[in-house]
Amino acid sequence: MKADVTVIGAGIIGVQTAVQLAERGLKVVLVDPGPSGGQQAASYGNAAWLSSHSVTPPSAPGVWKQVPKWLRDPLGPLSLRPAYLPRVLPWLLRYLAAGSTEAKLRQIAADLRTLLADAPRLHAEVAARAGVPGLIDAESGLMHVYRSRAAYEAEALGWRIRRDLGIECQEIEGDALALRQPDLSRDYRFGVFVPEAGQCLDPGAYCAALLAHAVTMRARHLAARATGFRAEGGKLAGVLTSQGEIACPAAVIASGAHSAPLAKQAGDRLPLESERGYHVTVEGGSNLPGPTTSVMVSDRKVVVSRLATGVRCAGQVEIAGTDAAPDWRRAEIMRTHLGALFPGLDVSEAQVWMGHRPSMPDGKPVIAPAGGISGVVHCFGHGHVGLVSSARSGRLAAQLVTGEAPEIDLAPFAATRFR
Ligand SMILES: Cc1cc2nc3c(=O)[nH]c(=O)nc-3n(C[C@H](O)[C@H](O)[C@H](O)COP(=O)(O)OP(=O)(O)OC[C@H]3O[C@@H](n4cnc5c(N)ncnc54)[C@H](O)[C@@H]3O)c2cc1C
């Protein structure tokens, strides 16, 4: 089989990349053993936020002090499998160090903002071209809720950084919040509404629709696993897969949390880890009790989103690698939170899911040419912001493949920053 470009991975990063390349007239083969938007991908089960304001990494200053409390709390947002600790410790220390000072946090936020700015509009444009404009609501806005103004003020630094980047954040207090979110537990008395943000209404269907759009051009999906590369004179000659070789001069590694072994073969040892997350989704229509605007609930560290398919509660960070079986008790925690947050919602029947956020320790993806094989491009490690950043990430990966000038400075996303 021959291609102009092979894209490895059909999650949201891979399909956005494939669409951009196919729209440039290139013959694309998208390799993934699973279907695009299938349950194997983080892109299926995320919280669907197009949160262009999600610019600060989870490791804000002082977060490390909360880690022991979170680990002890049976309903806590963080868990760590002890057997995995020795392997993950260096990554964890880098992760906690990445946001340990205000200056570091501000730098990461400024870098991520270049990737996320305008994201809802970019998604709306791609969805319209793919014939599924109804899957993106670029004007929904998103809301963060707190038990009190004091709880909000404890996170003031993150909000100050956002405002300093020009992001509008509207405060909503007391009964005004209850009017905006009538089904939300009255324990929550303070909210911040971010009007520029948007949301996807079905992340799995969005991936599938983008692949279908790429296929109407010159792309095809090969149900196979990429296993490595064949290079000649330092240049890519082919991508090796479980179904044979794809002869091609260019490839994009977009296999999410599974990208590190391929990146290593292409010359870069990169600190990629899985931050495993869970969701529960109560399936049903728009009459289900739930949020009017999707909410991030600060103290519980969960997002509750209203999707076309129902109401989803997503969250948790479980550090246990990519191979360990899901711990479904973590999903039950999501169910408990959802029931407490929206008391009118019957959570007894809910679909459960676990997936892998592909995370670099500094919360920023790697979007860069590979160091060892010319023609290979990295586009992975999008962590907590893979959906929202995917529309621009796909454009950037395509620009690197074709030699166009990247639309933003890619130095903050270089593979070499970890050397
Ligand atoms: C609970 C949760 C909530 C989240 N909420 C949000 C949110 O609201 N907003 C947001 O922006 N982000 C969110 N995220 C993060 C977001 O989902 C991810 O960053 C994003 O989906 C990553 O996309 P990806 O394409 O890189 O990886 P994936 O979606 O995981 O796709 C990778 C694909 O690569 C394939 N693959 C793996 N190995 C190979 C191989 N060797 N050969 C070929 N194919 C291979 C896999 O089968 C898979 O289909 C959330 C994540 C989780 C877990």
PDB file of C-alpha atoms and ligand atoms in Angstrom, residues 7-16 30-51 54 116 123 142 198-199 203 207 221-228 239-242 253-259 261-262 275-279 303 305 312-317 334 353-359 379-390, ligand 1:
ATOM      1  CA  VAL A   7      -1.546   9.168  10.193  1.00  0.00           C
ATOM      2  CA  ILE A   8      -1.146   6.793  13.145  1.00  0.00           C
ATOM      3  CA  GLY A   9      -4.202   6.898  15.421  1.00  0.00           C
ATOM      4  CA  ALA A  10      -7.812   7.816  14.646  1.00  0.00           C
ATOM      5  CA  GLY A  11      -8.673   9.654  17.850  1.00  0.00           C
ATOM      6  CA  ILE A  12      -9.606  13.302  17.562  1.00  0.00           C
ATOM      7  CA  ILE A  13      -5.993  14.400  16.938  1.00  0.00           C
ATOM      8  CA  GLY A  14      -5.495  11.870  14.144  1.00  0.00           C
ATOM      9  CA  VAL A  15      -8.793  12.587  12.388  1.00  0.00           C
ATOM     10  CA  GLN A  16      -8.358  16.375  12.570  1.00  0.00           C
ATOM     11  CA  LEU A  30      -5.218   6.556   8.758  1.00  0.00           C
ATOM     12  CA  VAL A  31      -4.037   3.515  10.723  1.00  0.00           C
ATOM     13  CA  ASP A  32      -5.897   2.432  13.853  1.00  0.00           C
ATOM     14  CA  PRO A  33      -6.973  -1.051  14.952  1.00  0.00           C
ATOM     15  CA  GLY A  34     -10.175   0.463  16.347  1.00  0.00           C
ATOM     16  CA  PRO A  35     -12.901   2.597  14.789  1.00  0.00           C
ATOM     17  CA  SER A  36     -12.565   6.376  14.851  1.00  0.00           C
ATOM     18  CA  GLY A  37     -14.341   7.617  17.935  1.00  0.00           C
ATOM     19  CA  GLY A  38     -14.502   4.062  19.332  1.00  0.00           C
ATOM     20  CA  GLN A  39     -14.429   3.366  23.050  1.00  0.00           C
ATOM     21  CA  GLN A  40     -10.700   2.536  22.986  1.00  0.00           C
ATOM     22  CA  ALA A  41      -9.907   6.227  22.486  1.00  0.00           C
ATOM     23  CA  ALA A  42      -9.890   9.059  25.016  1.00  0.00           C
ATOM     24  CA  SER A  43     -11.645  11.000  22.287  1.00  0.00           C
ATOM     25  CA  TYR A  44     -14.788   8.898  22.760  1.00  0.00           C
ATOM     26  CA  GLY A  45     -15.446   9.455  26.425  1.00  0.00           C
ATOM     27  CA  ASN A  46     -14.197  12.911  27.344  1.00  0.00           C
ATOM     28  CA  ALA A  47     -16.279  15.651  28.905  1.00  0.00           C
ATOM     29  CA  ALA A  48     -16.802  17.337  25.500  1.00  0.00           C
ATOM     30  CA  TRP A  49     -15.571  20.751  26.650  1.00  0.00           C
ATOM     31  CA  LEU A  50     -14.283  23.169  24.036  1.00  0.00           C
ATOM     32  CA  SER A  51     -12.745  25.151  26.851  1.00  0.00           C
ATOM     33  CA  SER A  54      -8.302  25.702  29.991  1.00  0.00           C
ATOM     34  CA  LEU A 116      -6.570  27.032  22.274  1.00  0.00           C
ATOM     35  CA  HIS A 123     -14.384  23.318  15.533  1.00  0.00           C
ATOM     36  CA  LEU A 142     -19.109  26.903  30.048  1.00  0.00           C
ATOM     37  CA  GLY A 198     -18.182  26.017  23.615  1.00  0.00           C
ATOM     38  CA  GLN A 199     -18.880  22.319  23.647  1.00  0.00           C
ATOM     39  CA  PRO A 203     -17.306  13.487  20.926  1.00  0.00           C
ATOM     40  CA  CYS A 207     -14.509  11.717  15.398  1.00  0.00           C
ATOM     41  CA  HIS A 221      -8.848   3.879   7.247  1.00  0.00           C
ATOM     42  CA  LEU A 222      -6.638   0.803   7.640  1.00  0.00           C
ATOM     43  CA  ALA A 223      -7.679  -1.348  10.615  1.00  0.00           C
ATOM     44  CA  ALA A 224      -4.151  -2.155  11.798  1.00  0.00           C
ATOM     45  CA  ARG A 225      -1.638  -1.334  14.510  1.00  0.00           C
ATOM     46  CA  ALA A 226       1.460   0.652  13.547  1.00  0.00           C
ATOM     47  CA  THR A 227       4.559  -1.085  14.841  1.00  0.00           C
ATOM     48  CA  GLY A 228       7.441   1.034  13.551  1.00  0.00           C
ATOM     49  CA  VAL A 239       5.276   2.828   8.195  1.00  0.00           C
ATOM     50  CA  LEU A 240       5.241  -0.793   9.396  1.00  0.00           C
ATOM     51  CA  THR A 241       1.885  -2.127  10.522  1.00  0.00           C
ATOM     52  CA  SER A 242       0.276  -5.392  11.588  1.00  0.00           C
ATOM     53  CA  ILE A 253       2.265   9.953  15.248  1.00  0.00           C
ATOM     54  CA  ALA A 254      -1.141  10.694  16.801  1.00  0.00           C
ATOM     55  CA  SER A 255      -1.733   7.555  18.838  1.00  0.00           C
ATOM     56  CA  GLY A 256      -2.501   9.337  22.093  1.00  0.00           C
ATOM     57  CA  ALA A 257      -1.220   7.700  25.281  1.00  0.00           C
ATOM     58  CA  HIS A 258       0.329   4.905  23.173  1.00  0.00           C
ATOM     59  CA  SER A 259       2.632   7.188  21.196  1.00  0.00           C
ATOM     60  CA  PRO A 261       7.247   3.666  21.730  1.00  0.00           C
ATOM     61  CA  LEU A 262       6.703   4.966  18.184  1.00  0.00           C
ATOM     62  CA  GLU A 275      -3.736  10.076  33.268  1.00  0.00           C
ATOM     63  CA  ARG A 276      -6.597   7.633  33.276  1.00  0.00           C
ATOM     64  CA  GLY A 277     -10.064   9.146  33.556  1.00  0.00           C
ATOM     65  CA  TYR A 278     -13.585   7.773  33.955  1.00  0.00           C
ATOM     66  CA  HIS A 279     -17.097   8.757  33.063  1.00  0.00           C
ATOM     67  CA  VAL A 303     -17.278  17.982  34.856  1.00  0.00           C
ATOM     68  CA  SER A 305     -21.882  17.878  30.548  1.00  0.00           C
ATOM     69  CA  ARG A 312     -22.197  12.754  31.440  1.00  0.00           C
ATOM     70  CA  CYS A 313     -20.086  13.120  34.568  1.00  0.00           C
ATOM     71  CA  ALA A 314     -16.351  12.825  33.795  1.00  0.00           C
ATOM     72  CA  GLY A 315     -13.211  13.187  35.835  1.00  0.00           C
ATOM     73  CA  GLN A 316     -10.679  11.334  38.003  1.00  0.00           C
ATOM     74  CA  VAL A 317      -6.961  11.059  37.512  1.00  0.00           C
ATOM     75  CA  MET A 334     -18.467   9.592  39.359  1.00  0.00           C
ATOM     76  CA  TRP A 353     -16.127   4.103  30.674  1.00  0.00           C
ATOM     77  CA  MET A 354     -12.381   4.495  31.289  1.00  0.00           C
ATOM     78  CA  GLY A 355      -9.860   6.146  28.954  1.00  0.00           C
ATOM     79  CA  HIS A 356      -6.308   7.438  28.814  1.00  0.00           C
ATOM     80  CA  ARG A 357      -5.440  11.146  28.739  1.00  0.00           C
ATOM     81  CA  PRO A 358      -2.096  11.287  26.918  1.00  0.00           C
ATOM     82  CA  SER A 359      -0.146  13.580  29.234  1.00  0.00           C
ATOM     83  CA  CYS A 379       1.343  15.267  17.442  1.00  0.00           C
ATOM     84  CA  PHE A 380       0.394  13.777  20.807  1.00  0.00           C
ATOM     85  CA  GLY A 381       0.431  14.407  24.554  1.00  0.00           C
ATOM     86  CA  HIS A 382      -2.610  16.707  24.657  1.00  0.00           C
ATOM     87  CA  GLY A 383      -3.527  15.662  28.204  1.00  0.00           C
ATOM     88  CA  HIS A 384      -6.650  17.382  29.538  1.00  0.00           C
ATOM     89  CA  VAL A 385      -7.142  19.592  26.463  1.00  0.00           C
ATOM     90  CA  GLY A 386      -6.991  17.179  23.536  1.00  0.00           C
ATOM     91  CA  LEU A 387     -10.484  17.775  22.244  1.00  0.00           C
ATOM     92  CA  VAL A 388     -10.467  21.557  22.460  1.00  0.00           C
ATOM     93  CA  SER A 389      -6.960  21.873  20.996  1.00  0.00           C
ATOM     94  CA  SER A 390      -7.427  19.297  18.267  1.00  0.00           C
TER      95      SER A 390
HETATM   96  C1  LIG B   1     -12.400  11.639  31.544  1.00  0.00           C
HETATM   97  C2  LIG B   1     -11.793  12.556  30.499  1.00  0.00           C
HETATM   98  C3  LIG B   1     -12.362  13.796  30.277  1.00  0.00           C
HETATM   99  C4  LIG B   1     -11.806  14.654  29.316  1.00  0.00           C
HETATM  100  N1  LIG B   1     -12.434  15.839  29.031  1.00  0.00           N
HETATM  101  C5  LIG B   1     -11.938  16.647  28.062  1.00  0.00           C
HETATM  102  C6  LIG B   1     -12.640  17.807  27.672  1.00  0.00           C
HETATM  103  O1  LIG B   1     -13.732  18.086  28.156  1.00  0.00           O
HETATM  104  N2  LIG B   1     -12.075  18.617  26.730  1.00  0.00           N
HETATM  105  C7  LIG B   1     -10.868  18.326  26.161  1.00  0.00           C
HETATM  106  O2  LIG B   1     -10.379  19.125  25.353  1.00  0.00           O
HETATM  107  N3  LIG B   1     -10.212  17.184  26.464  1.00  0.00           N
HETATM  108  C8  LIG B   1     -10.719  16.336  27.398  1.00  0.00           C
HETATM  109  N4  LIG B   1     -10.078  15.171  27.713  1.00  0.00           N
HETATM  110  C9  LIG B   1      -8.817  14.873  27.032  1.00  0.00           C
HETATM  111  C10 LIG B   1      -9.037  14.367  25.605  1.00  0.00           C
HETATM  112  O3  LIG B   1     -10.056  13.403  25.577  1.00  0.00           O
HETATM  113  C11 LIG B   1      -7.731  13.765  25.078  1.00  0.00           C
HETATM  114  O4  LIG B   1      -6.661  14.661  25.248  1.00  0.00           O
HETATM  115  C12 LIG B   1      -7.858  13.470  23.578  1.00  0.00           C
HETATM  116  O5  LIG B   1      -9.005  12.691  23.329  1.00  0.00           O
HETATM  117  C13 LIG B   1      -6.621  12.764  23.057  1.00  0.00           C
HETATM  118  O6  LIG B   1      -6.847  12.472  21.698  1.00  0.00           O
HETATM  119  P1  LIG B   1      -5.834  11.560  20.896  1.00  0.00           P
HETATM  120  O7  LIG B   1      -6.355  11.476  19.516  1.00  0.00           O
HETATM  121  O8  LIG B   1      -4.447  12.065  21.105  1.00  0.00           O
HETATM  122  O9  LIG B   1      -5.872  10.139  21.637  1.00  0.00           O
HETATM  123  P2  LIG B   1      -7.021   9.031  21.643  1.00  0.00           P
HETATM  124  O10 LIG B   1      -8.344   9.624  21.523  1.00  0.00           O
HETATM  125  O11 LIG B   1      -6.766   8.146  22.812  1.00  0.00           O
HETATM  126  O12 LIG B   1      -6.777   8.229  20.306  1.00  0.00           O
HETATM  127  C14 LIG B   1      -5.603   7.492  20.103  1.00  0.00           C
HETATM  128  C15 LIG B   1      -5.908   6.426  19.052  1.00  0.00           C
HETATM  129  O13 LIG B   1      -4.672   5.819  18.685  1.00  0.00           O
HETATM  130  C16 LIG B   1      -4.907   4.452  18.478  1.00  0.00           C
HETATM  131  N5  LIG B   1      -3.631   3.738  18.596  1.00  0.00           N
HETATM  132  C17 LIG B   1      -2.911   3.483  19.718  1.00  0.00           C
HETATM  133  N6  LIG B   1      -1.773   2.829  19.389  1.00  0.00           N
HETATM  134  C18 LIG B   1      -1.768   2.679  18.039  1.00  0.00           C
HETATM  135  C19 LIG B   1      -0.861   2.089  17.116  1.00  0.00           C
HETATM  136  N7  LIG B   1       0.286   1.517  17.514  1.00  0.00           N
HETATM  137  N8  LIG B   1      -1.198   2.095  15.805  1.00  0.00           N
HETATM  138  C20 LIG B   1      -2.354   2.679  15.385  1.00  0.00           C
HETATM  139  N9  LIG B   1      -3.238   3.261  16.224  1.00  0.00           N
HETATM  140  C21 LIG B   1      -2.949   3.261  17.530  1.00  0.00           C
HETATM  141  C22 LIG B   1      -5.934   4.065  19.531  1.00  0.00           C
HETATM  142  O14 LIG B   1      -6.647   2.896  19.143  1.00  0.00           O
HETATM  143  C23 LIG B   1      -6.820   5.315  19.556  1.00  0.00           C
HETATM  144  O15 LIG B   1      -7.934   5.180  18.715  1.00  0.00           O
HETATM  145  C24 LIG B   1     -10.633  14.270  28.633  1.00  0.00           C
HETATM  146  C25 LIG B   1     -10.086  13.006  28.832  1.00  0.00           C
HETATM  147  C26 LIG B   1     -10.668  12.137  29.756  1.00  0.00           C
HETATM  148  C27 LIG B   1     -10.079  10.770  29.947  1.00  0.00           C
END
